[in-house]
Short mmCIF file of N, CA and C in Angstrom, two decimals:
data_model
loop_
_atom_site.label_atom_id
_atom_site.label_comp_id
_atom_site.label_asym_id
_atom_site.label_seq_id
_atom_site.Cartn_x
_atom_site.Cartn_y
_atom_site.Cartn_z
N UNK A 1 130.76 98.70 -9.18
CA UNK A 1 131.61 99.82 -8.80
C UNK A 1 132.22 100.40 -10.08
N UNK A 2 131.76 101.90 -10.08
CA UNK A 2 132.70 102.43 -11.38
C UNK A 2 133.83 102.09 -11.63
N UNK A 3 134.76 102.38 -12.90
CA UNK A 3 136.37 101.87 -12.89
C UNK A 3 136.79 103.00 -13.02
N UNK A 4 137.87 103.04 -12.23
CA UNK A 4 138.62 104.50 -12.40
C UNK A 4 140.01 103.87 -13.37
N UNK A 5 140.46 104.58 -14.29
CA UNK A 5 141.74 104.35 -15.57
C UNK A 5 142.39 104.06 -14.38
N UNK A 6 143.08 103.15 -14.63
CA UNK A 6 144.55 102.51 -14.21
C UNK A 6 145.66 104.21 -13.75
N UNK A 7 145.83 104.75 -14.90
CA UNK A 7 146.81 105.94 -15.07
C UNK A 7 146.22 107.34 -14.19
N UNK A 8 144.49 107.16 -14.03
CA UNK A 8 144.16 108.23 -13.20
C UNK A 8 144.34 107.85 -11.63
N UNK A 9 143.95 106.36 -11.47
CA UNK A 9 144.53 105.85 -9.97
C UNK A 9 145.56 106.32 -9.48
N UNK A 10 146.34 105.83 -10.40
CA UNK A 10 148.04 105.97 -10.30
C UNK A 10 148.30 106.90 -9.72
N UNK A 11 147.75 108.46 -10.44
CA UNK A 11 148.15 109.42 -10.50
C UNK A 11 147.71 110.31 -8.94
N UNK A 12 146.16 109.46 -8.67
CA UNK A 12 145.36 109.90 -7.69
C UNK A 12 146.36 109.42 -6.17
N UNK A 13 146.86 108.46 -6.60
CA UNK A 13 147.77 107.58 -5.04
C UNK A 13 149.04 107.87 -4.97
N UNK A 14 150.02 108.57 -5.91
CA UNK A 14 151.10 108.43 -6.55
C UNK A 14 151.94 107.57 -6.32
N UNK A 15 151.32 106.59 -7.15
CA UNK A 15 151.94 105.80 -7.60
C UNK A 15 152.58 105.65 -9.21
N UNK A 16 153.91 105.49 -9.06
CA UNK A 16 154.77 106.02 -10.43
C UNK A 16 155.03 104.31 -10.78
N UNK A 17 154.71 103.44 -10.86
CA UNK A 17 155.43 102.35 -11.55
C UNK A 17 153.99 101.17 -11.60
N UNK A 18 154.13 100.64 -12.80
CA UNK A 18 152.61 99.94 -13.29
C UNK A 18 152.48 98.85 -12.28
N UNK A 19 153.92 97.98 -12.21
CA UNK A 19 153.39 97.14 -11.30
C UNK A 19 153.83 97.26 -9.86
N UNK A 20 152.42 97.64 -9.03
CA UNK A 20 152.59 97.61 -8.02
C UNK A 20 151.81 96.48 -7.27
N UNK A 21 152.26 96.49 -6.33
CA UNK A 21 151.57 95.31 -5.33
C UNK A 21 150.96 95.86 -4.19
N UNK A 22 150.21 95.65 -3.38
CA UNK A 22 149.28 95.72 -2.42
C UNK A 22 149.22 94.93 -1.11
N UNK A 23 149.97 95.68 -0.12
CA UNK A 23 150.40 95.04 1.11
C UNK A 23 149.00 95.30 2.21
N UNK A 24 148.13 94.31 2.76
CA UNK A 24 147.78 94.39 3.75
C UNK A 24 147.23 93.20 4.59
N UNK A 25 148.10 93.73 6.03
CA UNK A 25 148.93 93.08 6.80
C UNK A 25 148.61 93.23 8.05
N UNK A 26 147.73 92.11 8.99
CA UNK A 26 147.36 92.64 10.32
C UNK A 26 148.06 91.63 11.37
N UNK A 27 147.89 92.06 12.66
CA UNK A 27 148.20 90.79 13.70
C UNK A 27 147.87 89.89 14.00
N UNK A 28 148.10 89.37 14.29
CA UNK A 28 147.68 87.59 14.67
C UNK A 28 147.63 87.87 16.29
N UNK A 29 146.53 87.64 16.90
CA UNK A 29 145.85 87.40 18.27
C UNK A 29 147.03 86.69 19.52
N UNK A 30 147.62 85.55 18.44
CA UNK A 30 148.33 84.60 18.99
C UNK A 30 149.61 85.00 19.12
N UNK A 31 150.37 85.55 18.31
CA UNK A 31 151.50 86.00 17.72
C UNK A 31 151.55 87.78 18.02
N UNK A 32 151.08 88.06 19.32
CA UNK A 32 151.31 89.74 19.20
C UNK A 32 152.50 89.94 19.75
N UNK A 33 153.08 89.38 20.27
CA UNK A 33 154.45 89.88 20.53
C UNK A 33 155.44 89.85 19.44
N UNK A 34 155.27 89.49 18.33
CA UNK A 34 156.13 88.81 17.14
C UNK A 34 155.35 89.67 16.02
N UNK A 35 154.45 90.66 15.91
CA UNK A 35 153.64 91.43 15.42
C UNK A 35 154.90 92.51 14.82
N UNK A 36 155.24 93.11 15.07
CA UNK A 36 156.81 93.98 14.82
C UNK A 36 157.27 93.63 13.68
N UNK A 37 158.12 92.38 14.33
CA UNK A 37 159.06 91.45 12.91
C UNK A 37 158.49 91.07 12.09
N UNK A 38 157.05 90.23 12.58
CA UNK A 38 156.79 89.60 11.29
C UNK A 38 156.80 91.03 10.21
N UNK A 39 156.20 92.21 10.47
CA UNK A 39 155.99 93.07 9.76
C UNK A 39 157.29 93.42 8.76
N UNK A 40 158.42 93.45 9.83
CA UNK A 40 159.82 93.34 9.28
C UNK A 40 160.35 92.81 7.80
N UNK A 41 160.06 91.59 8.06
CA UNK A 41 160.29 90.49 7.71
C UNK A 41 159.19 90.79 5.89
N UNK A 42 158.25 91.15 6.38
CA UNK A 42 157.23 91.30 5.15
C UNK A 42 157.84 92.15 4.09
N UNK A 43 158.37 93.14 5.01
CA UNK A 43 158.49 94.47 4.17
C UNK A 43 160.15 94.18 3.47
N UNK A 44 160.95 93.85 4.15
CA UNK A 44 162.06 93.33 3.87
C UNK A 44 161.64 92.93 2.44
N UNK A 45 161.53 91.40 2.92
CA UNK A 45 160.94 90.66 1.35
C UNK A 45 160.46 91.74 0.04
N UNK A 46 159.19 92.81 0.82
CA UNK A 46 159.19 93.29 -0.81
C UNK A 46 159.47 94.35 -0.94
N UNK A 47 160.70 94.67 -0.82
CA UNK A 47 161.86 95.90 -1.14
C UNK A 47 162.58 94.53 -1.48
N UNK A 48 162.76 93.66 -1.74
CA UNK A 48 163.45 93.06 -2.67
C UNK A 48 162.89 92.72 -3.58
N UNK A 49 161.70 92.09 -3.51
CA UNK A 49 160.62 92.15 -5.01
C UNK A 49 161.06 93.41 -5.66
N UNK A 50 160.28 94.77 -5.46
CA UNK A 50 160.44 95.81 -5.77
C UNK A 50 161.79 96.21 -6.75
N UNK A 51 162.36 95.77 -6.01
CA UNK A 51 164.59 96.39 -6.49
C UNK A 51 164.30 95.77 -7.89
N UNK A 52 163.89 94.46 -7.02
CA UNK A 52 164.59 93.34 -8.75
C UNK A 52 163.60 93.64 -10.18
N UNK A 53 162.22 93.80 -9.66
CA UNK A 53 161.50 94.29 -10.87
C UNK A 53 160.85 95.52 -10.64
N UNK A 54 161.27 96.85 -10.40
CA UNK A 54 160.92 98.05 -10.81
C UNK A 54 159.39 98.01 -10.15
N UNK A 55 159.38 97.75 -8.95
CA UNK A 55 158.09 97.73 -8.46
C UNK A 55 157.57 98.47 -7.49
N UNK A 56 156.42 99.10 -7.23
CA UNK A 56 156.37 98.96 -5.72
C UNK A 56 154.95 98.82 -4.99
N UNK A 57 155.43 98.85 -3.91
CA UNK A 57 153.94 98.43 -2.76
C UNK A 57 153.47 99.13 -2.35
N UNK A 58 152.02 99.82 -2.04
CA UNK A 58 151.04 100.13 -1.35
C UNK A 58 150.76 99.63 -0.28
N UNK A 59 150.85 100.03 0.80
CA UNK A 59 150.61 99.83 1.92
C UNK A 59 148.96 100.41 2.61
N UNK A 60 148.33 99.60 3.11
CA UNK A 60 147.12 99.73 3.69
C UNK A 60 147.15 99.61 5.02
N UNK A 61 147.21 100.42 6.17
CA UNK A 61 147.61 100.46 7.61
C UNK A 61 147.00 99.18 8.17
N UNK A 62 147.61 98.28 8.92
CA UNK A 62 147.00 96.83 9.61
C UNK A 62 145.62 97.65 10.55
N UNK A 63 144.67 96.50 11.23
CA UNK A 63 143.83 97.06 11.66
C UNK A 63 143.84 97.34 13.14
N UNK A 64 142.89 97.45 13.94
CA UNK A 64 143.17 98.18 15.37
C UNK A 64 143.75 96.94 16.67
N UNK A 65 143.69 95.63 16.03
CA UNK A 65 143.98 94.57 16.81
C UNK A 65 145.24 95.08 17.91
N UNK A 66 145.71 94.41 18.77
CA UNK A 66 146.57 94.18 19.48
C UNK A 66 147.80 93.63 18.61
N UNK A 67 148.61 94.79 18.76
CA UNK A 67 150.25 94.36 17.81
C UNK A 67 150.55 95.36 16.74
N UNK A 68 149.14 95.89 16.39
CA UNK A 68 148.82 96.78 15.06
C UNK A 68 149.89 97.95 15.47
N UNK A 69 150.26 98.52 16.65
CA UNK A 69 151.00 99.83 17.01
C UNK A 69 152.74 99.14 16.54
N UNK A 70 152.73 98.48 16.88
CA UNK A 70 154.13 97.89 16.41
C UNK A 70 153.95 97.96 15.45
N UNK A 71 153.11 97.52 13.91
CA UNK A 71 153.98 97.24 13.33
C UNK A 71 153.70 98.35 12.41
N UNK A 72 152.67 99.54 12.91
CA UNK A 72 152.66 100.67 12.05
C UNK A 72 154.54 101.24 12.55
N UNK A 73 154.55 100.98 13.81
CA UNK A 73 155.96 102.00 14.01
C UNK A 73 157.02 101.45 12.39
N UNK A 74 156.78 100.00 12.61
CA UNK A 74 158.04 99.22 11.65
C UNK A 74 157.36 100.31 9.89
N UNK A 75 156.39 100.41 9.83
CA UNK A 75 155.74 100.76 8.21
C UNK A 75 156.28 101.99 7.99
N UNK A 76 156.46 102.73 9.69
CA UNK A 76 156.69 104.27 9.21
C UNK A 76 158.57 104.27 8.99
N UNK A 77 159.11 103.58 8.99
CA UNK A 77 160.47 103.14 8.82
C UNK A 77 160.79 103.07 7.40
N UNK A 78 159.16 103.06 6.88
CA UNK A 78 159.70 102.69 5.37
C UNK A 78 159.08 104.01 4.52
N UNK A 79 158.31 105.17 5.11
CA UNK A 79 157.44 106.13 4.34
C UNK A 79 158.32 106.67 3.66
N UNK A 80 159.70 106.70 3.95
CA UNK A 80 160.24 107.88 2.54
C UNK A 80 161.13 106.91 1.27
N UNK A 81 161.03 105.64 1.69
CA UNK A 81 161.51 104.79 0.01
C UNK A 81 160.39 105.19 -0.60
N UNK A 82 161.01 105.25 -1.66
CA UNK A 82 160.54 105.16 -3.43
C UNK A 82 159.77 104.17 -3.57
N UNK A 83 159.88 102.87 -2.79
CA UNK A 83 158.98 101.72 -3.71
C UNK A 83 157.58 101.16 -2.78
N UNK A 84 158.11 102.48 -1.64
CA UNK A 84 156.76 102.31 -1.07
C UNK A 84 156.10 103.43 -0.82
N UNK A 85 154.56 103.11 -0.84
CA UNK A 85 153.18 104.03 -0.77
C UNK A 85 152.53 103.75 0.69
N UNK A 86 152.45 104.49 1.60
CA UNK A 86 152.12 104.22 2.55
C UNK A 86 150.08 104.64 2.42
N UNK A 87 149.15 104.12 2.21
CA UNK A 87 147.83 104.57 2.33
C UNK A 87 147.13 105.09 3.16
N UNK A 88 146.63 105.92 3.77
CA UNK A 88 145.45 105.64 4.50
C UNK A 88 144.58 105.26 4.52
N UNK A 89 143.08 104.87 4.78
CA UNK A 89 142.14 103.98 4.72
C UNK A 89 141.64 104.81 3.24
N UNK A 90 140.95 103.75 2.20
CA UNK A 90 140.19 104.90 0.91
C UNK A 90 139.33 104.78 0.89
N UNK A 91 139.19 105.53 0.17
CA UNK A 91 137.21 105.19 -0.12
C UNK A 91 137.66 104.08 -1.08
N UNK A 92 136.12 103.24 -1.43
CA UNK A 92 135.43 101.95 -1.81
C UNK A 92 135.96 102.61 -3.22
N UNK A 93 135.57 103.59 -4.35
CA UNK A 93 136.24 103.22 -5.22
C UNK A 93 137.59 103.40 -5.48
N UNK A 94 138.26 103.68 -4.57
CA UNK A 94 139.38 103.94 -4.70
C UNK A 94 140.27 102.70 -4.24
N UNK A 95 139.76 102.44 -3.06
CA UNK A 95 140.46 100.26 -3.00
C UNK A 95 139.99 99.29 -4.28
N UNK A 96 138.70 99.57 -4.75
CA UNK A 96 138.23 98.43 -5.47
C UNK A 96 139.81 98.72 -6.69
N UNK A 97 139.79 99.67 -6.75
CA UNK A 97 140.38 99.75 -8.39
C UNK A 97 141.76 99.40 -8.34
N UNK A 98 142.17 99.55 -7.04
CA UNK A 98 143.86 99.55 -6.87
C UNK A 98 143.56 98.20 -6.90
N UNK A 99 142.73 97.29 -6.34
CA UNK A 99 142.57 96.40 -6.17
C UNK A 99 142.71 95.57 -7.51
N UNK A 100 141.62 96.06 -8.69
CA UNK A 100 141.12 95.70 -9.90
C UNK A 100 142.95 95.82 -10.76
N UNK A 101 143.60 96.56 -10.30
CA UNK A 101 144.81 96.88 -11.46
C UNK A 101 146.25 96.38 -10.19
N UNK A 102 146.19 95.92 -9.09
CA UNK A 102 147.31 95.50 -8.21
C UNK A 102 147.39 93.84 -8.97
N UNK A 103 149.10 94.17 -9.02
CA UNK A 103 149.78 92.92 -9.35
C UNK A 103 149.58 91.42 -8.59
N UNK A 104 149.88 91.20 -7.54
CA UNK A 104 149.65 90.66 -6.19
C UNK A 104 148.77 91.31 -5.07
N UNK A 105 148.20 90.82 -4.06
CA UNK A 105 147.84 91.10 -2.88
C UNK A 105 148.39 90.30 -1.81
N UNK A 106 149.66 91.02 -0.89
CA UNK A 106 150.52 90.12 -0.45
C UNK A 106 149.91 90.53 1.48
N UNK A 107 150.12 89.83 2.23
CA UNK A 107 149.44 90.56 3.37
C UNK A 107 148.93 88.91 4.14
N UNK A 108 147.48 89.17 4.84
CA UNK A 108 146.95 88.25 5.44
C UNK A 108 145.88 88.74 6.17
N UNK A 109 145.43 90.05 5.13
CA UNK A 109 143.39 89.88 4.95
C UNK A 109 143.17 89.25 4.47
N UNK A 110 141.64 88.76 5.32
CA UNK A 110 140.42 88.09 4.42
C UNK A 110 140.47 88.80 2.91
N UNK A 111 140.64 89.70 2.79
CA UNK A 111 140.55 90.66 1.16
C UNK A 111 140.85 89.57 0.17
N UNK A 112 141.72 89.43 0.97
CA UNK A 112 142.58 87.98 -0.32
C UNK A 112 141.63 86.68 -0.34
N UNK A 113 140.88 86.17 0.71
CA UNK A 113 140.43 84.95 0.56
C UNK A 113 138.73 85.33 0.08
N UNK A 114 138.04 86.41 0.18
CA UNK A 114 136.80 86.60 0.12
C UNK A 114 136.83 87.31 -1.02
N UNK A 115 137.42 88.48 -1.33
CA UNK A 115 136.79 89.30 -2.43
C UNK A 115 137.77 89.31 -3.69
N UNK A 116 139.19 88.71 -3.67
CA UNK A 116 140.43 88.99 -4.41
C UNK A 116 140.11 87.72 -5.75
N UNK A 117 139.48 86.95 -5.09
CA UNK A 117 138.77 86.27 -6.49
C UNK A 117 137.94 86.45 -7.54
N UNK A 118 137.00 87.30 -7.23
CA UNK A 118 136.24 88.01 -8.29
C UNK A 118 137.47 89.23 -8.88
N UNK A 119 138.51 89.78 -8.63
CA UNK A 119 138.93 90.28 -9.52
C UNK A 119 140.47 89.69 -10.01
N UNK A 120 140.46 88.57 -9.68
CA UNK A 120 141.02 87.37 -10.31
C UNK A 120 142.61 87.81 -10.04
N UNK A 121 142.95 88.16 -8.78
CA UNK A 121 143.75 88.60 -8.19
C UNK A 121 144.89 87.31 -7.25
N UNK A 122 145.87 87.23 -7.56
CA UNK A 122 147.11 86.29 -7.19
C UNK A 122 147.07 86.68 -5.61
N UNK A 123 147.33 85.67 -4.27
CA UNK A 123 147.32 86.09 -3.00
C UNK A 123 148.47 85.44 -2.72
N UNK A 124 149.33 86.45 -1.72
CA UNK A 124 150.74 85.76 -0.81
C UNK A 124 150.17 86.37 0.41
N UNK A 125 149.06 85.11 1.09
CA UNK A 125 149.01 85.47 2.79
C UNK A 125 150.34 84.84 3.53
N UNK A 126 151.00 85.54 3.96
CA UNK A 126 151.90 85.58 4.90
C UNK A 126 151.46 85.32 6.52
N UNK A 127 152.14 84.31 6.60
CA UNK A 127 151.72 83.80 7.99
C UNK A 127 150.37 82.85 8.48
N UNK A 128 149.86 82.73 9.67
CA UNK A 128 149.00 81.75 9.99
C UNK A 128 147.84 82.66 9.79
N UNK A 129 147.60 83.82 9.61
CA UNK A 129 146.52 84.37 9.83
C UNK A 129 145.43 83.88 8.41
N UNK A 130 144.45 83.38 8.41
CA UNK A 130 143.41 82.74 7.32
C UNK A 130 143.93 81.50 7.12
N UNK A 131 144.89 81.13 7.70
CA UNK A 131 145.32 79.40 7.50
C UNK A 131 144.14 78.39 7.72
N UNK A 132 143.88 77.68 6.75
CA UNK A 132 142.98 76.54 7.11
C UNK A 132 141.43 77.07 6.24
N UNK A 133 141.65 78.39 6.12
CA UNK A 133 139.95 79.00 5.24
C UNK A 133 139.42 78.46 3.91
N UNK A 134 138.85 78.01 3.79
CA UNK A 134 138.36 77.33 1.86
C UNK A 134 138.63 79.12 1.33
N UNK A 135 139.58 78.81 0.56
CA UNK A 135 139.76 80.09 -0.87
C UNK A 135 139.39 79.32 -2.11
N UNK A 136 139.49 79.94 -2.86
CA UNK A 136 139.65 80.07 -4.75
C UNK A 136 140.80 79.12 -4.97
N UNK A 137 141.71 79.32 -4.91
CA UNK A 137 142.62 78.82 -5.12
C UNK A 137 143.97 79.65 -5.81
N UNK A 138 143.52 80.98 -5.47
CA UNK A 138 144.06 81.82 -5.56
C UNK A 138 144.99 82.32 -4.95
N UNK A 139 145.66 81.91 -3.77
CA UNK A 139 146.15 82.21 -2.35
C UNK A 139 147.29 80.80 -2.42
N UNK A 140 148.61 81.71 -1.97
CA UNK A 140 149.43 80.91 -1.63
C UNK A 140 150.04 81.21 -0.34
N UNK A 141 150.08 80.04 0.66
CA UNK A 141 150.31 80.79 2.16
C UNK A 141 151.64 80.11 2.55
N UNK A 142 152.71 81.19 3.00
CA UNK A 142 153.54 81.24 2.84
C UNK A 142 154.11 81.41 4.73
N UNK A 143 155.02 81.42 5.08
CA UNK A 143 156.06 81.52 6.41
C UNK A 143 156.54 82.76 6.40
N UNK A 144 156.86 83.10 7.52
CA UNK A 144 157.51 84.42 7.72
C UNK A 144 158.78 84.38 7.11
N UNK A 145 158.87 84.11 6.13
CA UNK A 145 160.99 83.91 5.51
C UNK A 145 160.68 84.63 4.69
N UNK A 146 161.84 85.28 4.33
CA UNK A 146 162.06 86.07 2.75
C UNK A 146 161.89 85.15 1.71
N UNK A 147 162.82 84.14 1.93
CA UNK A 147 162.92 83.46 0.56
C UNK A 147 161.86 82.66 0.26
N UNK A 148 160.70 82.27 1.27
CA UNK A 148 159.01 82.08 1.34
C UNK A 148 158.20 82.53 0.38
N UNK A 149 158.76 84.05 0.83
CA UNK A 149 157.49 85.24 0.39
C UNK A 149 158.34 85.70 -1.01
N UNK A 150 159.69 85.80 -1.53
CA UNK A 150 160.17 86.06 -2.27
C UNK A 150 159.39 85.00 -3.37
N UNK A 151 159.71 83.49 -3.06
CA UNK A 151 159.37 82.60 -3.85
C UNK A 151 157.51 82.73 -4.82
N UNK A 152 156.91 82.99 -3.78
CA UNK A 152 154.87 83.41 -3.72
C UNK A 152 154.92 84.41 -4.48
N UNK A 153 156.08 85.66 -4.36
CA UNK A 153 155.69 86.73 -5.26
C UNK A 153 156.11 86.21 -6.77
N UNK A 154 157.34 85.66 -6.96
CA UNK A 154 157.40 85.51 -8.17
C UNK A 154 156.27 84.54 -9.18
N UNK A 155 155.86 83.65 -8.09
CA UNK A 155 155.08 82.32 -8.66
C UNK A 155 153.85 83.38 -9.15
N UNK A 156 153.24 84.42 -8.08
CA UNK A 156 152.36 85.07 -8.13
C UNK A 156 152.16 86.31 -9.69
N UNK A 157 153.36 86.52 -9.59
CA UNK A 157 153.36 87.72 -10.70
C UNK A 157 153.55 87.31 -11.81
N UNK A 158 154.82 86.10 -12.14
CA UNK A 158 155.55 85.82 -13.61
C UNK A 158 155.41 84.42 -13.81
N UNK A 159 154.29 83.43 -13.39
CA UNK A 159 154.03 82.00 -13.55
C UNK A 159 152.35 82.34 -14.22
N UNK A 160 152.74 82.08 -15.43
CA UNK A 160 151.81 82.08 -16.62
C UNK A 160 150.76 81.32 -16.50
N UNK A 161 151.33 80.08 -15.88
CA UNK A 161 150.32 78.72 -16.41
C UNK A 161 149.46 79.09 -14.68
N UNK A 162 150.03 79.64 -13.71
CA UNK A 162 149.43 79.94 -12.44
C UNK A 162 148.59 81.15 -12.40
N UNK A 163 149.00 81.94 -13.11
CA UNK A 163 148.13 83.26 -13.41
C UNK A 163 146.89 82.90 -14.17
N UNK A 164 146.93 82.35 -14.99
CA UNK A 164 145.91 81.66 -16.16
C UNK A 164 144.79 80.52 -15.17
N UNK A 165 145.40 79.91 -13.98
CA UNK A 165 144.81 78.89 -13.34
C UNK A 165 143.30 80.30 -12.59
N UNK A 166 144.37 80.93 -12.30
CA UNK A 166 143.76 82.35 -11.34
C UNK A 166 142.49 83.27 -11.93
N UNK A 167 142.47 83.06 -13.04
CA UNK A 167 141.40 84.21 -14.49
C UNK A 167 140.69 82.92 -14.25
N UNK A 168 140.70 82.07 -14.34
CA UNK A 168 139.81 80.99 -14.79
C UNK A 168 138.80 80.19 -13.58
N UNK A 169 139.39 81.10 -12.36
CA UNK A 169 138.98 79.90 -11.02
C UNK A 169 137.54 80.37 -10.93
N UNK A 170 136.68 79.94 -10.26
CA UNK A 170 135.86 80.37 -9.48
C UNK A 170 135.59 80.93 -8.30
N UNK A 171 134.51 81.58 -7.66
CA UNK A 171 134.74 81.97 -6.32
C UNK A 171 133.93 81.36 -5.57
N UNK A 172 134.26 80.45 -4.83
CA UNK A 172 133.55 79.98 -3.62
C UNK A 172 132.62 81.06 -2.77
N UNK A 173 133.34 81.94 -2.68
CA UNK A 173 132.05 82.66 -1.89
C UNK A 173 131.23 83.54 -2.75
N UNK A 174 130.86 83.37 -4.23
CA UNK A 174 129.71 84.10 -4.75
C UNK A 174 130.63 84.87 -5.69
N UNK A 175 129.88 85.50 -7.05
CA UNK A 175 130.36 85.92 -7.93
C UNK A 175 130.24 87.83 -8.18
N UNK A 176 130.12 88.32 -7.30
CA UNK A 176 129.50 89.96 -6.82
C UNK A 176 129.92 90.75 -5.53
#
């Protein structure tokens, strides 16, 4: 996949601050009534990431599952902060690259356990959803708490010797 500059992405998504993170976030089958909050609860957490380090998140709409209408209502609660980017679906080079230059991938797609290793990408799956999947070792799975997901982002973004574990892993599911 071509690379699009970091600064032309940016500019293409507007997104104004280098490190951003990459929220995507679907329902759990089991958990659709609790589909809402957990979303809550997500977004909460990173509008506090965000505050404390000049950050912000991209949002990728959850998918058509059962719960998904909730918790777009909770996402559109957040379209006019500053530290969030609400997406619509992109084209392929336009995810790969946000992908290729996103700080974290915080959420609970497969994205994170299948493809977020080849671009040697830090994961905070939130919640049970991919619990139990062989990853990289890239993925830290975390509870619906702030101070959970607060804890995953920092380990994720500013833990050197964990970031370095992350460039270096392999990918279980294939290298392409």
């Amino acid at each position: 996949v071509p690379v699009i500059e970091k600064s032309e992405l940016m500019n293409q998504m507007g997104i104004t601050s280098e490190n951003y993170v990459v929220l995507i976030k679907h329902p759990l089958s089991s958990e659709v009534d609790k589909a809402g909050a957990q979303m809550e609860i997500a977004l909460n957490s990173l509008e506090q990431f965000c505050h404390k380090h000049n950050s912000q998140v991209v949002c990728i709409p959850p998918n058509s599952d059962p719960g998904s209408h909730e918790m777009k209502m909770i996402i559109e609660n957040y379209s006019d902060a500053t530290w969030f980017i609400k997406a619509e679906t992109l084209p392929r080079l336009q995810f790969v690259n946000l992908m290729r230059n996103a700080l974290v991938l915080a959420g609970n797609s497969s994205m994170g356990i299948l493809e977020a290793p080849h671009y040697k990408l830090p994961v905070v799956n939130i919640g049970n959803r991919q619990q139990g999947r062989l990853n990289a070792g890239n993925v830290e799975f975390v509870s619906h708490e702030t101070d959970a997901i607060a804890g995953a982002m920092e380990k994720a973004v500013f833990n050197e010797k964990y970031r370095e574990k992350i460039r270096n892993l392999e990918n279980p599911y294939g290298d392409s």
